[in-house]
Protein backbone atom coordinates (compact mmCIF):
# COMPACT_ATOMS: atom_id res chain seq x y z
CA UNK A 1 0.00 0.00 0.00
CA UNK A 2 1.36 3.39 -0.94
CA UNK A 3 0.16 6.88 0.01
CA UNK A 4 -0.23 7.50 -3.72
CA UNK A 5 -3.27 5.22 -3.64
CA UNK A 6 -5.23 7.79 -1.62
CA UNK A 7 -7.00 10.40 -3.74
CA UNK A 8 -8.31 13.46 -1.91
CA UNK A 9 -11.18 15.41 -3.51
CA UNK A 10 -10.99 19.18 -3.75
CA UNK A 11 -14.70 19.52 -2.98
CA UNK A 12 -14.58 23.25 -2.32
CA UNK A 13 -16.39 26.22 -3.81
CA UNK A 14 -13.57 28.23 -5.37
CA UNK A 15 -10.00 28.21 -6.63
CA UNK A 16 -8.58 30.01 -3.58
CA UNK A 17 -10.01 27.42 -1.18
CA UNK A 18 -8.69 24.63 -3.39
CA UNK A 19 -5.17 26.06 -3.45
CA UNK A 20 -5.31 26.57 0.32
CA UNK A 21 -6.15 22.88 0.78
CA UNK A 22 -3.37 21.76 -1.57
CA UNK A 23 -0.94 23.95 0.40
CA UNK A 24 -2.19 22.60 3.70
CA UNK A 25 -1.64 18.96 2.67
CA UNK A 26 1.65 18.81 0.73
CA UNK A 27 1.88 15.08 1.42
CA UNK A 28 -1.12 14.40 -0.86
CA UNK A 29 0.07 13.44 -4.34
CA UNK A 30 -3.23 12.63 -6.02
CA UNK A 31 -6.06 15.18 -6.01
CA UNK A 32 -9.56 14.94 -7.44
CA UNK A 33 -11.24 17.88 -9.16
CA UNK A 34 -14.98 17.35 -9.29
CA UNK A 35 -18.18 19.03 -10.29
CA UNK A 36 -18.28 21.68 -7.56
CA UNK A 37 -14.84 23.17 -8.18
CA UNK A 38 -14.78 22.72 -11.96
CA UNK A 39 -18.21 24.32 -12.33
CA UNK A 40 -17.26 27.34 -10.24
CA UNK A 41 -13.66 27.82 -11.32
CA UNK A 42 -13.01 25.98 -14.58
CA UNK A 43 -9.73 24.31 -15.49
CA UNK A 44 -7.32 26.74 -13.73
CA UNK A 45 -6.86 24.36 -10.81
CA UNK A 46 -5.52 21.72 -13.21
CA UNK A 47 -2.59 23.99 -14.12
CA UNK A 48 -1.93 24.67 -10.44
CA UNK A 49 -1.84 20.95 -9.65
CA UNK A 50 0.36 20.18 -12.64
CA UNK A 51 2.83 22.90 -11.73
CA UNK A 52 3.19 21.09 -8.39
CA UNK A 53 3.67 17.69 -10.06
CA UNK A 54 0.42 16.31 -8.61
CA UNK A 55 -1.63 13.57 -10.21
CA UNK A 56 -5.16 14.56 -11.20
CA UNK A 57 -8.48 12.73 -11.19
CA UNK A 58 -10.89 14.89 -13.23
CA UNK A 59 -14.22 13.62 -11.97
CA UNK A 60 -16.83 15.22 -14.20
CA UNK A 61 -19.07 12.12 -14.33
CA UNK A 62 -20.24 12.59 -17.90
CA UNK A 63 -23.69 11.22 -18.69
CA UNK A 64 -25.17 12.08 -22.09
CA UNK A 65 -25.66 10.79 -25.63
CA UNK A 66 -22.62 9.30 -27.40
CA UNK A 67 -21.85 12.38 -29.52
CA UNK A 68 -21.96 14.70 -26.52
CA UNK A 69 -19.91 12.55 -24.14
CA UNK A 70 -17.37 12.04 -26.91
CA UNK A 71 -16.97 15.79 -27.32
CA UNK A 72 -16.68 16.28 -23.57
CA UNK A 73 -14.10 13.49 -23.22
CA UNK A 74 -12.07 14.87 -26.12
CA UNK A 75 -11.91 18.22 -24.35
CA UNK A 76 -11.24 16.80 -20.89
CA UNK A 77 -8.49 14.50 -22.14
CA UNK A 78 -6.67 17.47 -23.69
CA UNK A 79 -5.88 18.71 -20.15
CA UNK A 80 -3.53 15.78 -19.62
CA UNK A 81 -5.24 14.38 -16.52
CA UNK A 82 -4.68 10.90 -15.08
CA UNK A 83 -8.27 9.74 -14.48
CA UNK A 84 -11.59 10.76 -16.03
CA UNK A 85 -15.13 9.57 -15.21
CA UNK A 86 -18.29 8.75 -17.13
CA UNK A 87 -21.48 7.09 -15.87
CA UNK A 88 -21.80 3.48 -17.07
CA UNK A 89 -25.53 4.11 -17.46
CA UNK A 90 -24.79 6.35 -20.45
CA UNK A 91 -24.71 2.98 -22.23
CA UNK A 92 -22.33 0.97 -24.39
CA UNK A 93 -22.34 3.27 -27.43
CA UNK A 94 -21.55 6.29 -25.27
CA UNK A 95 -18.82 4.40 -23.40
CA UNK A 96 -17.16 3.31 -26.63
CA UNK A 97 -17.42 6.78 -28.16
CA UNK A 98 -16.00 8.31 -24.98
CA UNK A 99 -13.05 5.89 -24.97
CA UNK A 100 -12.11 6.71 -28.56
CA UNK A 101 -12.59 10.44 -28.07
CA UNK A 102 -10.44 10.51 -24.94
CA UNK A 103 -7.59 8.90 -26.88
CA UNK A 104 -8.05 11.36 -29.75
CA UNK A 105 -8.25 14.41 -27.48
CA UNK A 106 -5.05 13.45 -25.69
CA UNK A 107 -3.23 12.68 -28.95
CA UNK A 108 -4.28 16.00 -30.49
CA UNK A 109 -3.04 17.87 -27.42
CA UNK A 110 0.17 15.84 -27.27
CA UNK A 111 -0.50 14.59 -23.73
CA UNK A 112 -0.81 11.15 -22.13
CA UNK A 113 -4.40 9.80 -22.45
CA UNK A 114 -6.40 9.61 -19.21
CA UNK A 115 -7.60 6.34 -17.81
CA UNK A 116 -11.34 6.48 -18.44
CA UNK A 117 -13.33 4.86 -15.63
CA UNK A 118 -17.06 4.25 -15.29
CA UNK A 119 -19.28 4.98 -12.32
CA UNK A 120 -21.12 1.71 -11.61
CA UNK A 121 -23.56 2.96 -8.98
CA UNK A 122 -23.07 6.04 -6.83
CA UNK A 123 -21.95 5.17 -3.32
CA UNK A 124 -24.73 7.35 -1.91
CA UNK A 125 -27.39 4.92 -3.18
CA UNK A 126 -28.58 2.11 -0.89
CA UNK A 127 -30.04 -1.24 -1.95
CA UNK A 128 -33.44 0.04 -0.95
CA UNK A 129 -33.11 3.19 -3.06
CA UNK A 130 -31.90 1.16 -6.04
CA UNK A 131 -35.00 -1.02 -5.84
CA UNK A 132 -37.68 1.45 -4.76
CA UNK A 133 -36.54 4.80 -6.20
CA UNK A 134 -34.56 3.77 -9.28
CA UNK A 135 -36.76 0.70 -9.90
CA UNK A 136 -33.80 -1.52 -10.75
CA UNK A 137 -34.92 -5.14 -10.34
CA UNK A 138 -31.39 -6.57 -9.77
CA UNK A 139 -29.67 -7.02 -6.42
CA UNK A 140 -27.24 -4.14 -5.87
CA UNK A 141 -23.97 -6.15 -6.08
CA UNK A 142 -25.14 -7.79 -9.31
CA UNK A 143 -26.12 -4.44 -10.79
CA UNK A 144 -22.73 -2.89 -9.94
CA UNK A 145 -20.97 -5.89 -11.46
CA UNK A 146 -23.04 -5.70 -14.66
CA UNK A 147 -22.17 -2.00 -15.03
CA UNK A 148 -18.46 -2.74 -14.52
CA UNK A 149 -18.54 -5.58 -17.06
CA UNK A 150 -20.27 -3.37 -19.61
CA UNK A 151 -17.57 -0.73 -19.08
CA UNK A 152 -14.84 -3.34 -19.49
CA UNK A 153 -16.42 -4.71 -22.68
CA UNK A 154 -16.65 -1.15 -24.02
CA UNK A 155 -12.91 -0.67 -23.64
CA UNK A 156 -12.78 1.46 -20.48
CA UNK A 157 -9.79 1.22 -18.17
CA UNK A 158 -11.70 0.70 -14.96
CA UNK A 159 -14.65 1.47 -12.73
CA UNK A 160 -15.67 3.41 -9.65
CA UNK A 161 -17.48 1.27 -7.11
CA UNK A 162 -18.19 1.20 -3.40
CA UNK A 163 -15.76 -0.74 -1.22
CA UNK A 164 -18.58 -3.18 -0.51
CA UNK A 165 -18.58 -4.37 -4.14
CA UNK A 166 -14.88 -4.16 -4.89
CA UNK A 167 -13.94 -7.75 -3.98
CA UNK A 168 -16.48 -9.17 -6.38
CA UNK A 169 -15.50 -6.76 -9.16
CA UNK A 170 -11.82 -7.50 -8.63
CA UNK A 171 -12.44 -11.23 -8.87
CA UNK A 172 -14.52 -10.96 -12.04
CA UNK A 173 -12.78 -8.13 -13.91
CA UNK A 174 -9.22 -9.24 -13.05
CA UNK A 175 -6.16 -7.26 -12.19
CA UNK A 176 -5.60 -4.89 -15.08
CA UNK A 177 -9.05 -3.30 -14.59
CA UNK A 178 -8.62 -0.27 -12.36
CA UNK A 179 -10.97 -0.15 -9.35
CA UNK A 180 -11.42 3.17 -7.58
CA UNK A 181 -13.42 3.30 -4.34
CA UNK A 182 -15.05 6.38 -2.84
CA UNK A 183 -17.36 5.97 0.15
CA UNK A 184 -14.41 5.00 2.33
CA UNK A 185 -14.73 5.83 6.01
CA UNK A 186 -12.26 5.28 8.84
CA UNK A 187 -14.01 3.89 11.93
CA UNK A 188 -13.74 7.29 13.63
CA UNK A 189 -15.35 9.31 10.78
CA UNK A 190 -18.95 10.28 10.06
CA UNK A 191 -20.56 8.44 7.17
CA UNK A 192 -22.45 11.53 5.98
CA UNK A 193 -24.30 10.75 2.73
CA UNK A 194 -22.24 7.61 1.97
CA UNK A 195 -24.39 4.47 2.19
CA UNK A 196 -22.05 1.58 1.31
CA UNK A 197 -18.79 2.25 3.08
CA UNK A 198 -15.91 0.22 4.52
CA UNK A 199 -12.74 1.38 6.28
CA UNK A 200 -9.60 2.26 4.27
CA UNK A 201 -7.84 -0.98 5.31
CA UNK A 202 -10.87 -3.10 4.44
CA UNK A 203 -11.23 -1.43 1.03
CA UNK A 204 -7.59 -2.01 0.09
CA UNK A 205 -7.73 -5.60 1.36
CA UNK A 206 -10.83 -6.17 -0.77
CA UNK A 207 -8.90 -5.18 -3.90
CA UNK A 208 -9.25 -1.41 -4.47
CA UNK A 209 -6.45 0.22 -6.48
CA UNK A 210 -7.30 3.70 -5.24
CA UNK A 211 -9.36 5.12 -2.38
CA UNK A 212 -11.13 8.47 -2.66
CA UNK A 213 -11.32 9.94 0.85
CA UNK A 214 -12.68 13.45 1.29
CA UNK A 215 -14.45 14.81 4.33
CA UNK A 216 -12.82 12.50 6.88
CA UNK A 217 -9.62 14.42 5.94
CA UNK A 218 -10.72 17.76 4.52
CA UNK A 219 -13.44 18.50 7.10
CA UNK A 220 -11.36 17.29 10.05
CA UNK A 221 -10.32 19.83 12.67
CA UNK A 222 -6.73 18.90 11.77
CA UNK A 223 -6.63 17.53 8.20
CA UNK A 224 -2.95 16.60 8.42
CA UNK A 225 -3.56 14.52 11.52
CA UNK A 226 -6.51 12.76 9.86
CA UNK A 227 -4.34 12.01 6.78
CA UNK A 228 -1.61 10.58 9.02
CA UNK A 229 -4.09 8.38 10.88
CA UNK A 230 -5.35 6.96 7.57
CA UNK A 231 -1.81 6.40 6.29
CA UNK A 232 -0.97 4.59 9.55
CA UNK A 233 -4.07 2.42 9.25
CA UNK A 234 -3.10 1.51 5.69
CA UNK A 235 0.47 0.71 6.67
CA UNK A 236 -0.96 -2.29 8.54
CA UNK A 237 -2.25 -3.71 5.23
CA UNK A 238 0.27 -5.87 3.35
O1 LIG B 1 -16.61 9.48 -8.76
C1 LIG B 1 -16.43 9.68 -7.56
O2 LIG B 1 -15.34 10.04 -7.14
C2 LIG B 1 -17.52 9.34 -6.64
C3 LIG B 1 -18.37 8.31 -7.02
C4 LIG B 1 -19.27 7.77 -6.10
O3 LIG B 1 -20.01 6.81 -6.39
N1 LIG B 1 -19.33 8.30 -4.85
C5 LIG B 1 -18.54 9.36 -4.47
O4 LIG B 1 -18.62 9.76 -3.31
N2 LIG B 1 -17.67 9.92 -5.38
C6 LIG B 1 -16.87 11.10 -5.01
O5 LIG B 1 -15.98 10.77 -3.96
C7 LIG B 1 -15.88 11.85 -3.03
C8 LIG B 1 -16.28 11.33 -1.67
O6 LIG B 1 -16.08 12.33 -0.73
P1 LIG B 1 -16.30 12.07 0.82
O7 LIG B 1 -17.66 11.46 0.98
O8 LIG B 1 -16.18 13.42 1.42
O9 LIG B 1 -15.20 11.11 1.23
C9 LIG B 1 -16.76 12.97 -3.55
O10 LIG B 1 -15.92 13.88 -4.23
C10 LIG B 1 -17.71 12.31 -4.53
O11 LIG B 1 -18.01 13.13 -5.63
PDB file of C-alpha atoms and ligand atoms in Angstrom, residues 7-11 32 34-35 57 59-61 85 87 117 119-125 160-162 180-185 190-194 196 212-218, ligand 1:
ATOM      1  CA  UNK A   7      -6.997  10.397  -3.735  1.00  0.00           C
ATOM      2  CA  UNK A   8      -8.313  13.462  -1.915  1.00  0.00           C
ATOM      3  CA  UNK A   9     -11.182  15.409  -3.508  1.00  0.00           C
ATOM      4  CA  UNK A  10     -10.992  19.177  -3.752  1.00  0.00           C
ATOM      5  CA  UNK A  11     -14.699  19.518  -2.981  1.00  0.00           C
ATOM      6  CA  UNK A  32      -9.563  14.940  -7.440  1.00  0.00           C
ATOM      7  CA  UNK A  34     -14.977  17.354  -9.286  1.00  0.00           C
ATOM      8  CA  UNK A  35     -18.178  19.031 -10.294  1.00  0.00           C
ATOM      9  CA  UNK A  57      -8.483  12.735 -11.185  1.00  0.00           C
ATOM     10  CA  UNK A  59     -14.216  13.625 -11.969  1.00  0.00           C
ATOM     11  CA  UNK A  60     -16.835  15.221 -14.200  1.00  0.00           C
ATOM     12  CA  UNK A  61     -19.074  12.123 -14.331  1.00  0.00           C
ATOM     13  CA  UNK A  85     -15.133   9.572 -15.208  1.00  0.00           C
ATOM     14  CA  UNK A  87     -21.485   7.086 -15.872  1.00  0.00           C
ATOM     15  CA  UNK A 117     -13.327   4.863 -15.626  1.00  0.00           C
ATOM     16  CA  UNK A 119     -19.285   4.985 -12.321  1.00  0.00           C
ATOM     17  CA  UNK A 120     -21.119   1.712 -11.606  1.00  0.00           C
ATOM     18  CA  UNK A 121     -23.564   2.957  -8.984  1.00  0.00           C
ATOM     19  CA  UNK A 122     -23.075   6.040  -6.833  1.00  0.00           C
ATOM     20  CA  UNK A 123     -21.952   5.166  -3.321  1.00  0.00           C
ATOM     21  CA  UNK A 124     -24.727   7.348  -1.907  1.00  0.00           C
ATOM     22  CA  UNK A 125     -27.389   4.921  -3.180  1.00  0.00           C
ATOM     23  CA  UNK A 160     -15.671   3.406  -9.651  1.00  0.00           C
ATOM     24  CA  UNK A 161     -17.482   1.268  -7.109  1.00  0.00           C
ATOM     25  CA  UNK A 162     -18.187   1.200  -3.400  1.00  0.00           C
ATOM     26  CA  UNK A 180     -11.424   3.173  -7.577  1.00  0.00           C
ATOM     27  CA  UNK A 181     -13.424   3.302  -4.338  1.00  0.00           C
ATOM     28  CA  UNK A 182     -15.051   6.376  -2.836  1.00  0.00           C
ATOM     29  CA  UNK A 183     -17.358   5.967   0.149  1.00  0.00           C
ATOM     30  CA  UNK A 184     -14.406   5.002   2.328  1.00  0.00           C
ATOM     31  CA  UNK A 185     -14.734   5.833   6.014  1.00  0.00           C
ATOM     32  CA  UNK A 190     -18.952  10.277  10.063  1.00  0.00           C
ATOM     33  CA  UNK A 191     -20.559   8.436   7.168  1.00  0.00           C
ATOM     34  CA  UNK A 192     -22.451  11.526   5.975  1.00  0.00           C
ATOM     35  CA  UNK A 193     -24.300  10.746   2.726  1.00  0.00           C
ATOM     36  CA  UNK A 194     -22.244   7.608   1.972  1.00  0.00           C
ATOM     37  CA  UNK A 196     -22.052   1.581   1.312  1.00  0.00           C
ATOM     38  CA  UNK A 212     -11.129   8.473  -2.662  1.00  0.00           C
ATOM     39  CA  UNK A 213     -11.316   9.945   0.847  1.00  0.00           C
ATOM     40  CA  UNK A 214     -12.682  13.447   1.289  1.00  0.00           C
ATOM     41  CA  UNK A 215     -14.455  14.813   4.332  1.00  0.00           C
ATOM     42  CA  UNK A 216     -12.816  12.502   6.885  1.00  0.00           C
ATOM     43  CA  UNK A 217      -9.622  14.416   5.940  1.00  0.00           C
ATOM     44  CA  UNK A 218     -10.723  17.760   4.524  1.00  0.00           C
TER      45      UNK A 218
HETATM   46  O1  LIG B   1     -16.608   9.485  -8.756  1.00  0.00           O
HETATM   47  C1  LIG B   1     -16.433   9.684  -7.557  1.00  0.00           C
HETATM   48  O2  LIG B   1     -15.337  10.036  -7.140  1.00  0.00           O
HETATM   49  C2  LIG B   1     -17.523   9.339  -6.639  1.00  0.00           C
HETATM   50  C3  LIG B   1     -18.367   8.307  -7.024  1.00  0.00           C
HETATM   51  C4  LIG B   1     -19.270   7.769  -6.098  1.00  0.00           C
HETATM   52  O3  LIG B   1     -20.007   6.809  -6.389  1.00  0.00           O
HETATM   53  N1  LIG B   1     -19.329   8.302  -4.853  1.00  0.00           N
HETATM   54  C5  LIG B   1     -18.541   9.357  -4.471  1.00  0.00           C
HETATM   55  O4  LIG B   1     -18.622   9.763  -3.308  1.00  0.00           O
HETATM   56  N2  LIG B   1     -17.673   9.919  -5.381  1.00  0.00           N
HETATM   57  C6  LIG B   1     -16.866  11.101  -5.010  1.00  0.00           C
HETATM   58  O5  LIG B   1     -15.975  10.769  -3.962  1.00  0.00           O
HETATM   59  C7  LIG B   1     -15.880  11.846  -3.033  1.00  0.00           C
HETATM   60  C8  LIG B   1     -16.276  11.334  -1.673  1.00  0.00           C
HETATM   61  O6  LIG B   1     -16.079  12.330  -0.726  1.00  0.00           O
HETATM   62  P1  LIG B   1     -16.301  12.066   0.821  1.00  0.00           P
HETATM   63  O7  LIG B   1     -17.660  11.462   0.980  1.00  0.00           O
HETATM   64  O8  LIG B   1     -16.183  13.421   1.419  1.00  0.00           O
HETATM   65  O9  LIG B   1     -15.201  11.112   1.232  1.00  0.00           O
HETATM   66  C9  LIG B   1     -16.761  12.970  -3.553  1.00  0.00           C
HETATM   67  O10 LIG B   1     -15.924  13.881  -4.235  1.00  0.00           O
HETATM   68  C10 LIG B   1     -17.706  12.308  -4.531  1.00  0.00           C
HETATM   69  O11 LIG B   1     -18.006  13.131  -5.634  1.00  0.00           O
END
